[in-house]
Amino acid sequence: MMTWSNLLLQDSNNPATEQLILFHNQTLVITMVITIFLIYLIMSSTYNKLCNRNMNENQLLETIWTIIPMFILILIAFPSINLLYLMDEITKPSLTIKVMGHQWYWTYEYSDFNNNEVSSYLKPSTNLMLSEYRLLEVNSQLMLPLEVMTRMIVSSDDVLHSWAIPSLGIKIDAVPGRLNQVGLYMERPGTFYGQCSEICGINHSFMPICIMSLPASDFLTQMMMLTK
């Protein structure tokens, strides 16, 4: 999760987010190189007293500074398009979970386990343990199995919401009357936090998302307990 004075992105927990962070770093390097080069040209043109009054145009130079930006844009565009398709791809999901946004809490329905449903409310500050985080803890966490492709179907019961977990690279709108879907593949165990990212009313800031990823055997045990 994000902490104080942290300038970098959160550690990823699925392959698509790893590729997204790598693409971000590559694009940032290209941007920094271009910025440094432009600053050098501006400083050089400002303080350089040499000039050629007879040179009004240079076709070769104009061709070069037209072609090079085009190649840079292509270099950025291809990985970006590839990532867009990768993040929308859901290949043979083994588990389907329905996420429903409400004012101001989330409900999770485990469709493959007798449609068991849990409601996830913000945990009051007075009930927090010493190691828990204020405004991020919930009374019922969403449990997901490790290394299992999971399909999340997201919708809303009232107004627009947005189900967002930065460490998973996910931000999907919850729209009333519409089903949006996204794939999840958890690579490591742990607890991951997010928040509603669409202004949905007076208590918009108080509907956090808390996901616990655990081994498949432990996940099945939790589902058995939930069924009982």
PDB file of C-alpha atoms in Angstrom:
ATOM      1  CA  MET A   1       0.000   0.000   0.000  1.00  0.00           C
ATOM      2  CA  MET A   2       1.014   3.637  -0.383  1.00  0.00           C
ATOM      3  CA  THR A   3       2.904   5.109   2.568  1.00  0.00           C
ATOM      4  CA  TRP A   4       4.085   8.537   3.646  1.00  0.00           C
ATOM      5  CA  SER A   5       6.762  10.139   1.373  1.00  0.00           C
ATOM      6  CA  ASN A   6       6.581   7.241  -1.107  1.00  0.00           C
ATOM      7  CA  LEU A   7       7.134   8.669  -4.606  1.00  0.00           C
ATOM      8  CA  LEU A   8       7.028   5.384  -6.540  1.00  0.00           C
ATOM      9  CA  LEU A   9       4.125   3.201  -7.592  1.00  0.00           C
ATOM     10  CA  GLN A  10       2.897   0.471  -5.289  1.00  0.00           C
ATOM     11  CA  ASP A  11       4.391  -3.015  -5.582  1.00  0.00           C
ATOM     12  CA  SER A  12       2.410  -4.982  -8.135  1.00  0.00           C
ATOM     13  CA  ASN A  13       0.617  -8.217  -7.397  1.00  0.00           C
ATOM     14  CA  ASN A  14      -0.300  -9.443 -10.872  1.00  0.00           C
ATOM     15  CA  PRO A  15       1.471  -9.772 -14.259  1.00  0.00           C
ATOM     16  CA  ALA A  16      -0.488  -7.006 -15.997  1.00  0.00           C
ATOM     17  CA  THR A  17       0.445  -4.457 -13.326  1.00  0.00           C
ATOM     18  CA  GLU A  18       4.117  -5.434 -13.582  1.00  0.00           C
ATOM     19  CA  GLN A  19       4.009  -4.739 -17.319  1.00  0.00           C
ATOM     20  CA  LEU A  20       2.158  -1.481 -16.666  1.00  0.00           C
ATOM     21  CA  ILE A  21       4.840  -0.280 -14.236  1.00  0.00           C
ATOM     22  CA  LEU A  22       7.583  -1.279 -16.689  1.00  0.00           C
ATOM     23  CA  PHE A  23       5.842   0.671 -19.453  1.00  0.00           C
ATOM     24  CA  HIS A  24       5.520   3.674 -17.124  1.00  0.00           C
ATOM     25  CA  ASN A  25       9.260   3.568 -16.375  1.00  0.00           C
ATOM     26  CA  GLN A  26      10.201   3.261 -20.047  1.00  0.00           C
ATOM     27  CA  THR A  27       7.954   6.171 -21.009  1.00  0.00           C
ATOM     28  CA  LEU A  28       9.363   8.252 -18.160  1.00  0.00           C
ATOM     29  CA  VAL A  29      12.936   7.615 -19.354  1.00  0.00           C
ATOM     30  CA  ILE A  30      12.014   8.693 -22.897  1.00  0.00           C
ATOM     31  CA  THR A  31      10.327  11.830 -21.535  1.00  0.00           C
ATOM     32  CA  MET A  32      13.353  12.716 -19.394  1.00  0.00           C
ATOM     33  CA  VAL A  33      15.769  12.293 -22.316  1.00  0.00           C
ATOM     34  CA  ILE A  34      13.616  14.538 -24.525  1.00  0.00           C
ATOM     35  CA  THR A  35      13.289  17.138 -21.754  1.00  0.00           C
ATOM     36  CA  ILE A  36      17.046  17.257 -21.126  1.00  0.00           C
ATOM     37  CA  PHE A  37      17.735  17.543 -24.858  1.00  0.00           C
ATOM     38  CA  LEU A  38      15.233  20.393 -25.263  1.00  0.00           C
ATOM     39  CA  ILE A  39      16.665  22.251 -22.261  1.00  0.00           C
ATOM     40  CA  TYR A  40      20.127  21.919 -23.803  1.00  0.00           C
ATOM     41  CA  LEU A  41      18.875  23.306 -27.143  1.00  0.00           C
ATOM     42  CA  ILE A  42      17.125  26.228 -25.448  1.00  0.00           C
ATOM     43  CA  MET A  43      20.166  27.108 -23.354  1.00  0.00           C
ATOM     44  CA  SER A  44      22.465  26.715 -26.337  1.00  0.00           C
ATOM     45  CA  SER A  45      20.286  28.951 -28.522  1.00  0.00           C
ATOM     46  CA  THR A  46      19.981  31.545 -25.769  1.00  0.00           C
ATOM     47  CA  TYR A  47      23.679  31.952 -24.988  1.00  0.00           C
ATOM     48  CA  ASN A  48      25.205  31.112 -28.361  1.00  0.00           C
ATOM     49  CA  LYS A  49      26.207  34.303 -30.195  1.00  0.00           C
ATOM     50  CA  LEU A  50      27.047  32.526 -33.450  1.00  0.00           C
ATOM     51  CA  CYS A  51      24.390  32.710 -36.172  1.00  0.00           C
ATOM     52  CA  ASN A  52      24.106  32.116 -39.907  1.00  0.00           C
ATOM     53  CA  ARG A  53      21.983  34.788 -41.556  1.00  0.00           C
ATOM     54  CA  ASN A  54      22.264  33.163 -44.981  1.00  0.00           C
ATOM     55  CA  MET A  55      20.663  29.858 -43.951  1.00  0.00           C
ATOM     56  CA  ASN A  56      16.900  30.265 -44.242  1.00  0.00           C
ATOM     57  CA  GLU A  57      15.944  26.579 -44.382  1.00  0.00           C
ATOM     58  CA  ASN A  58      17.371  23.074 -44.146  1.00  0.00           C
ATOM     59  CA  GLN A  59      15.281  20.296 -45.689  1.00  0.00           C
ATOM     60  CA  LEU A  60      17.346  17.493 -44.180  1.00  0.00           C
ATOM     61  CA  LEU A  61      17.091  18.927 -40.683  1.00  0.00           C
ATOM     62  CA  GLU A  62      13.331  19.443 -40.998  1.00  0.00           C
ATOM     63  CA  THR A  63      12.923  15.861 -42.231  1.00  0.00           C
ATOM     64  CA  ILE A  64      14.926  14.505 -39.302  1.00  0.00           C
ATOM     65  CA  TRP A  65      13.023  16.399 -36.624  1.00  0.00           C
ATOM     66  CA  THR A  66       9.746  15.247 -38.188  1.00  0.00           C
ATOM     67  CA  ILE A  67      10.650  11.549 -38.486  1.00  0.00           C
ATOM     68  CA  ILE A  68      12.297  11.121 -35.069  1.00  0.00           C
ATOM     69  CA  PRO A  69       9.200  12.214 -33.049  1.00  0.00           C
ATOM     70  CA  MET A  70       7.090   9.900 -35.204  1.00  0.00           C
ATOM     71  CA  PHE A  71       9.292   6.921 -34.294  1.00  0.00           C
ATOM     72  CA  ILE A  72       9.194   7.912 -30.615  1.00  0.00           C
ATOM     73  CA  LEU A  73       5.381   7.961 -30.676  1.00  0.00           C
ATOM     74  CA  ILE A  74       5.325   4.536 -32.359  1.00  0.00           C
ATOM     75  CA  LEU A  75       7.752   3.245 -29.721  1.00  0.00           C
ATOM     76  CA  ILE A  76       5.295   4.354 -27.027  1.00  0.00           C
ATOM     77  CA  ALA A  77       2.080   3.391 -28.846  1.00  0.00           C
ATOM     78  CA  PHE A  78       2.763  -0.305 -29.509  1.00  0.00           C
ATOM     79  CA  PRO A  79       3.405  -1.331 -25.866  1.00  0.00           C
ATOM     80  CA  SER A  80       0.454   0.828 -24.786  1.00  0.00           C
ATOM     81  CA  ILE A  81      -1.971  -0.912 -27.166  1.00  0.00           C
ATOM     82  CA  ASN A  82      -0.591  -4.303 -26.153  1.00  0.00           C
ATOM     83  CA  LEU A  83      -1.186  -3.486 -22.474  1.00  0.00           C
ATOM     84  CA  LEU A  84      -4.736  -2.291 -23.153  1.00  0.00           C
ATOM     85  CA  TYR A  85      -5.628  -5.651 -24.685  1.00  0.00           C
ATOM     86  CA  LEU A  86      -3.714  -7.576 -22.005  1.00  0.00           C
ATOM     87  CA  MET A  87      -5.593  -5.879 -19.160  1.00  0.00           C
ATOM     88  CA  ASP A  88      -8.975  -6.542 -20.801  1.00  0.00           C
ATOM     89  CA  GLU A  89      -8.231 -10.202 -21.515  1.00  0.00           C
ATOM     90  CA  ILE A  90      -9.835 -12.780 -19.230  1.00  0.00           C
ATOM     91  CA  THR A  91      -8.582 -16.252 -20.137  1.00  0.00           C
ATOM     92  CA  LYS A  92     -10.541 -19.238 -18.803  1.00  0.00           C
ATOM     93  CA  PRO A  93     -11.506 -17.870 -15.360  1.00  0.00           C
ATOM     94  CA  SER A  94     -11.782 -20.516 -12.641  1.00  0.00           C
ATOM     95  CA  LEU A  95     -13.758 -18.302 -10.276  1.00  0.00           C
ATOM     96  CA  THR A  96     -16.377 -15.577 -10.687  1.00  0.00           C
ATOM     97  CA  ILE A  97     -17.134 -12.952  -8.045  1.00  0.00           C
ATOM     98  CA  LYS A  98     -19.773 -10.245  -8.356  1.00  0.00           C
ATOM     99  CA  VAL A  99     -18.962  -6.844  -6.843  1.00  0.00           C
ATOM    100  CA  MET A 100     -21.871  -4.504  -6.127  1.00  0.00           C
ATOM    101  CA  GLY A 101     -21.423  -0.893  -5.037  1.00  0.00           C
ATOM    102  CA  HIS A 102     -23.850   0.733  -2.597  1.00  0.00           C
ATOM    103  CA  GLN A 103     -24.018   3.996  -0.688  1.00  0.00           C
ATOM    104  CA  TRP A 104     -21.637   3.512   1.085  1.00  0.00           C
ATOM    105  CA  TYR A 105     -20.362  -0.036   1.208  1.00  0.00           C
ATOM    106  CA  TRP A 106     -19.520  -2.977  -1.063  1.00  0.00           C
ATOM    107  CA  THR A 107     -21.094  -6.403  -1.356  1.00  0.00           C
ATOM    108  CA  TYR A 108     -19.264  -9.439  -2.751  1.00  0.00           C
ATOM    109  CA  GLU A 109     -21.128 -12.443  -4.118  1.00  0.00           C
ATOM    110  CA  TYR A 110     -19.229 -15.714  -4.567  1.00  0.00           C
ATOM    111  CA  SER A 111     -21.229 -17.052  -7.500  1.00  0.00           C
ATOM    112  CA  ASP A 112     -19.475 -20.449  -7.533  1.00  0.00           C
ATOM    113  CA  PHE A 113     -20.209 -21.127  -3.855  1.00  0.00           C
ATOM    114  CA  ASN A 114     -24.007 -21.136  -3.508  1.00  0.00           C
ATOM    115  CA  ASN A 115     -24.085 -17.406  -4.272  1.00  0.00           C
ATOM    116  CA  ASN A 116     -22.770 -16.597  -0.801  1.00  0.00           C
ATOM    117  CA  GLU A 117     -22.773 -12.853  -0.255  1.00  0.00           C
ATOM    118  CA  VAL A 118     -20.875 -10.694   2.230  1.00  0.00           C
ATOM    119  CA  SER A 119     -21.214  -6.977   2.899  1.00  0.00           C
ATOM    120  CA  SER A 120     -18.040  -4.973   3.440  1.00  0.00           C
ATOM    121  CA  TYR A 121     -18.405  -1.884   5.646  1.00  0.00           C
ATOM    122  CA  LEU A 122     -15.782   0.530   6.927  1.00  0.00           C
ATOM    123  CA  LYS A 123     -14.461  -0.573  10.295  1.00  0.00           C
ATOM    124  CA  PRO A 124     -14.951   2.154  12.946  1.00  0.00           C
ATOM    125  CA  SER A 125     -11.784   3.727  14.320  1.00  0.00           C
ATOM    126  CA  THR A 126     -12.798   2.687  17.835  1.00  0.00           C
ATOM    127  CA  ASN A 127     -12.642  -1.002  16.826  1.00  0.00           C
ATOM    128  CA  LEU A 128      -9.235  -0.927  15.142  1.00  0.00           C
ATOM    129  CA  MET A 129      -6.374  -3.113  16.304  1.00  0.00           C
ATOM    130  CA  LEU A 130      -2.875  -1.679  16.758  1.00  0.00           C
ATOM    131  CA  SER A 131      -1.614  -2.941  13.369  1.00  0.00           C
ATOM    132  CA  GLU A 132      -4.696  -1.917  11.365  1.00  0.00           C
ATOM    133  CA  TYR A 133      -5.071   1.152   9.166  1.00  0.00           C
ATOM    134  CA  ARG A 134      -7.572   3.928   9.740  1.00  0.00           C
ATOM    135  CA  LEU A 135     -10.214   4.384   7.003  1.00  0.00           C
ATOM    136  CA  LEU A 136      -8.932   1.293   5.144  1.00  0.00           C
ATOM    137  CA  GLU A 137     -10.026  -1.640   7.290  1.00  0.00           C
ATOM    138  CA  VAL A 138     -13.385  -3.349   6.757  1.00  0.00           C
ATOM    139  CA  ASN A 139     -15.506  -5.767   8.740  1.00  0.00           C
ATOM    140  CA  SER A 140     -15.501  -8.401   5.929  1.00  0.00           C
ATOM    141  CA  GLN A 141     -12.564  -8.704   3.548  1.00  0.00           C
ATOM    142  CA  LEU A 142     -12.847  -9.977  -0.008  1.00  0.00           C
ATOM    143  CA  MET A 143     -10.946 -13.274  -0.122  1.00  0.00           C
ATOM    144  CA  LEU A 144      -9.243 -14.364  -3.344  1.00  0.00           C
ATOM    145  CA  PRO A 145      -7.179 -17.483  -4.096  1.00  0.00           C
ATOM    146  CA  LEU A 146      -3.543 -17.267  -5.167  1.00  0.00           C
ATOM    147  CA  GLU A 147      -2.521 -18.072  -8.753  1.00  0.00           C
ATOM    148  CA  VAL A 148      -6.106 -18.547  -9.906  1.00  0.00           C
ATOM    149  CA  MET A 149      -7.663 -16.517 -12.723  1.00  0.00           C
ATOM    150  CA  THR A 150     -10.668 -14.764 -11.208  1.00  0.00           C
ATOM    151  CA  ARG A 151     -13.318 -12.820 -13.085  1.00  0.00           C
ATOM    152  CA  MET A 152     -14.732  -9.820 -11.234  1.00  0.00           C
ATOM    153  CA  ILE A 153     -18.152  -8.611 -12.412  1.00  0.00           C
ATOM    154  CA  VAL A 154     -18.739  -5.064 -11.161  1.00  0.00           C
ATOM    155  CA  SER A 155     -21.991  -3.110 -10.997  1.00  0.00           C
ATOM    156  CA  SER A 156     -23.837  -0.670  -8.741  1.00  0.00           C
ATOM    157  CA  ASP A 157     -27.136  -0.668  -6.905  1.00  0.00           C
ATOM    158  CA  ASP A 158     -27.657   3.101  -6.770  1.00  0.00           C
ATOM    159  CA  VAL A 159     -25.150   5.668  -8.099  1.00  0.00           C
ATOM    160  CA  LEU A 160     -21.815   5.589  -9.907  1.00  0.00           C
ATOM    161  CA  HIS A 161     -18.967   4.001  -7.963  1.00  0.00           C
ATOM    162  CA  SER A 162     -15.468   2.909  -8.946  1.00  0.00           C
ATOM    163  CA  TRP A 163     -13.749  -0.232  -7.641  1.00  0.00           C
ATOM    164  CA  ALA A 164     -10.035   0.610  -7.523  1.00  0.00           C
ATOM    165  CA  ILE A 165      -7.033  -1.277  -6.106  1.00  0.00           C
ATOM    166  CA  PRO A 166      -3.731   0.434  -7.071  1.00  0.00           C
ATOM    167  CA  SER A 167      -1.445  -2.537  -6.322  1.00  0.00           C
ATOM    168  CA  LEU A 168      -3.485  -4.652  -8.752  1.00  0.00           C
ATOM    169  CA  GLY A 169      -3.607  -1.970 -11.428  1.00  0.00           C
ATOM    170  CA  ILE A 170      -7.409  -2.043 -11.394  1.00  0.00           C
ATOM    171  CA  LYS A 171      -9.902   0.803 -11.572  1.00  0.00           C
ATOM    172  CA  ILE A 172     -13.264  -0.250 -12.966  1.00  0.00           C
ATOM    173  CA  ASP A 173     -16.493   1.733 -12.900  1.00  0.00           C
ATOM    174  CA  ALA A 174     -19.553   0.382 -11.110  1.00  0.00           C
ATOM    175  CA  VAL A 175     -22.492   1.632 -13.183  1.00  0.00           C
ATOM    176  CA  PRO A 176     -26.163   1.004 -12.279  1.00  0.00           C
ATOM    177  CA  GLY A 177     -27.789  -1.354 -14.786  1.00  0.00           C
ATOM    178  CA  ARG A 178     -24.496  -2.306 -16.421  1.00  0.00           C
ATOM    179  CA  LEU A 179     -22.051  -5.157 -15.827  1.00  0.00           C
ATOM    180  CA  ASN A 180     -18.336  -4.463 -16.243  1.00  0.00           C
ATOM    181  CA  GLN A 181     -15.770  -7.200 -15.854  1.00  0.00           C
ATOM    182  CA  VAL A 182     -12.063  -7.449 -15.145  1.00  0.00           C
ATOM    183  CA  GLY A 183      -9.645 -10.322 -14.603  1.00  0.00           C
ATOM    184  CA  LEU A 184      -7.535 -10.820 -11.465  1.00  0.00           C
ATOM    185  CA  TYR A 185      -4.537 -13.095 -11.017  1.00  0.00           C
ATOM    186  CA  MET A 186      -2.901 -12.769  -7.600  1.00  0.00           C
ATOM    187  CA  GLU A 187       0.805 -13.648  -7.464  1.00  0.00           C
ATOM    188  CA  ARG A 188       1.587 -13.290  -3.762  1.00  0.00           C
ATOM    189  CA  PRO A 189      -0.337 -13.555  -0.498  1.00  0.00           C
ATOM    190  CA  GLY A 190      -1.193 -10.561   1.611  1.00  0.00           C
ATOM    191  CA  THR A 191      -3.739  -7.841   2.239  1.00  0.00           C
ATOM    192  CA  PHE A 192      -4.303  -5.169  -0.387  1.00  0.00           C
ATOM    193  CA  TYR A 193      -6.249  -1.949  -0.017  1.00  0.00           C
ATOM    194  CA  GLY A 194      -8.195   0.333  -2.301  1.00  0.00           C
ATOM    195  CA  GLN A 195     -10.984   2.882  -2.184  1.00  0.00           C
ATOM    196  CA  CYS A 196     -13.976   4.011  -4.185  1.00  0.00           C
ATOM    197  CA  SER A 197     -12.584   6.349  -6.840  1.00  0.00           C
ATOM    198  CA  GLU A 198     -15.807   7.957  -8.036  1.00  0.00           C
ATOM    199  CA  ILE A 199     -17.519  10.696  -6.028  1.00  0.00           C
ATOM    200  CA  CYS A 200     -20.716   8.943  -4.955  1.00  0.00           C
ATOM    201  CA  GLY A 201     -22.123  11.084  -2.177  1.00  0.00           C
ATOM    202  CA  ILE A 202     -21.422  12.470   1.254  1.00  0.00           C
ATOM    203  CA  ASN A 203     -19.673   9.313   2.547  1.00  0.00           C
ATOM    204  CA  HIS A 204     -17.673   8.634  -0.601  1.00  0.00           C
ATOM    205  CA  SER A 205     -14.420   8.678   1.389  1.00  0.00           C
ATOM    206  CA  PHE A 206     -15.639   5.979   3.757  1.00  0.00           C
ATOM    207  CA  MET A 207     -16.123   2.920   1.548  1.00  0.00           C
ATOM    208  CA  PRO A 208     -12.695   1.241   1.376  1.00  0.00           C
ATOM    209  CA  ILE A 209     -11.793  -1.986  -0.409  1.00  0.00           C
ATOM    210  CA  CYS A 210      -9.797  -4.667   1.377  1.00  0.00           C
ATOM    211  CA  ILE A 211      -8.657  -7.847  -0.400  1.00  0.00           C
ATOM    212  CA  MET A 212      -6.959 -10.802   1.235  1.00  0.00           C
ATOM    213  CA  SER A 213      -5.153 -13.213  -1.098  1.00  0.00           C
ATOM    214  CA  LEU A 214      -4.449 -16.656   0.314  1.00  0.00           C
ATOM    215  CA  PRO A 215      -3.542 -20.147  -0.969  1.00  0.00           C
ATOM    216  CA  ALA A 216      -6.288 -22.010  -2.794  1.00  0.00           C
ATOM    217  CA  SER A 217      -6.661 -24.609  -0.017  1.00  0.00           C
ATOM    218  CA  ASP A 218      -7.151 -21.902   2.624  1.00  0.00           C
ATOM    219  CA  PHE A 219      -9.571 -20.099   0.329  1.00  0.00           C
ATOM    220  CA  LEU A 220     -11.698 -23.238  -0.041  1.00  0.00           C
ATOM    221  CA  THR A 221     -11.681 -23.663   3.738  1.00  0.00           C
ATOM    222  CA  GLN A 222     -12.939 -20.103   4.180  1.00  0.00           C
ATOM    223  CA  MET A 223     -15.674 -20.708   1.606  1.00  0.00           C
ATOM    224  CA  MET A 224     -16.758 -23.864   3.442  1.00  0.00           C
ATOM    225  CA  MET A 225     -17.003 -21.879   6.684  1.00  0.00           C
ATOM    226  CA  LEU A 226     -18.949 -19.142   4.906  1.00  0.00           C
ATOM    227  CA  THR A 227     -21.390 -21.693   3.507  1.00  0.00           C
ATOM    228  CA  LYS A 228     -22.071 -23.079   6.970  1.00  0.00           C
TER     229      LYS A 228
END
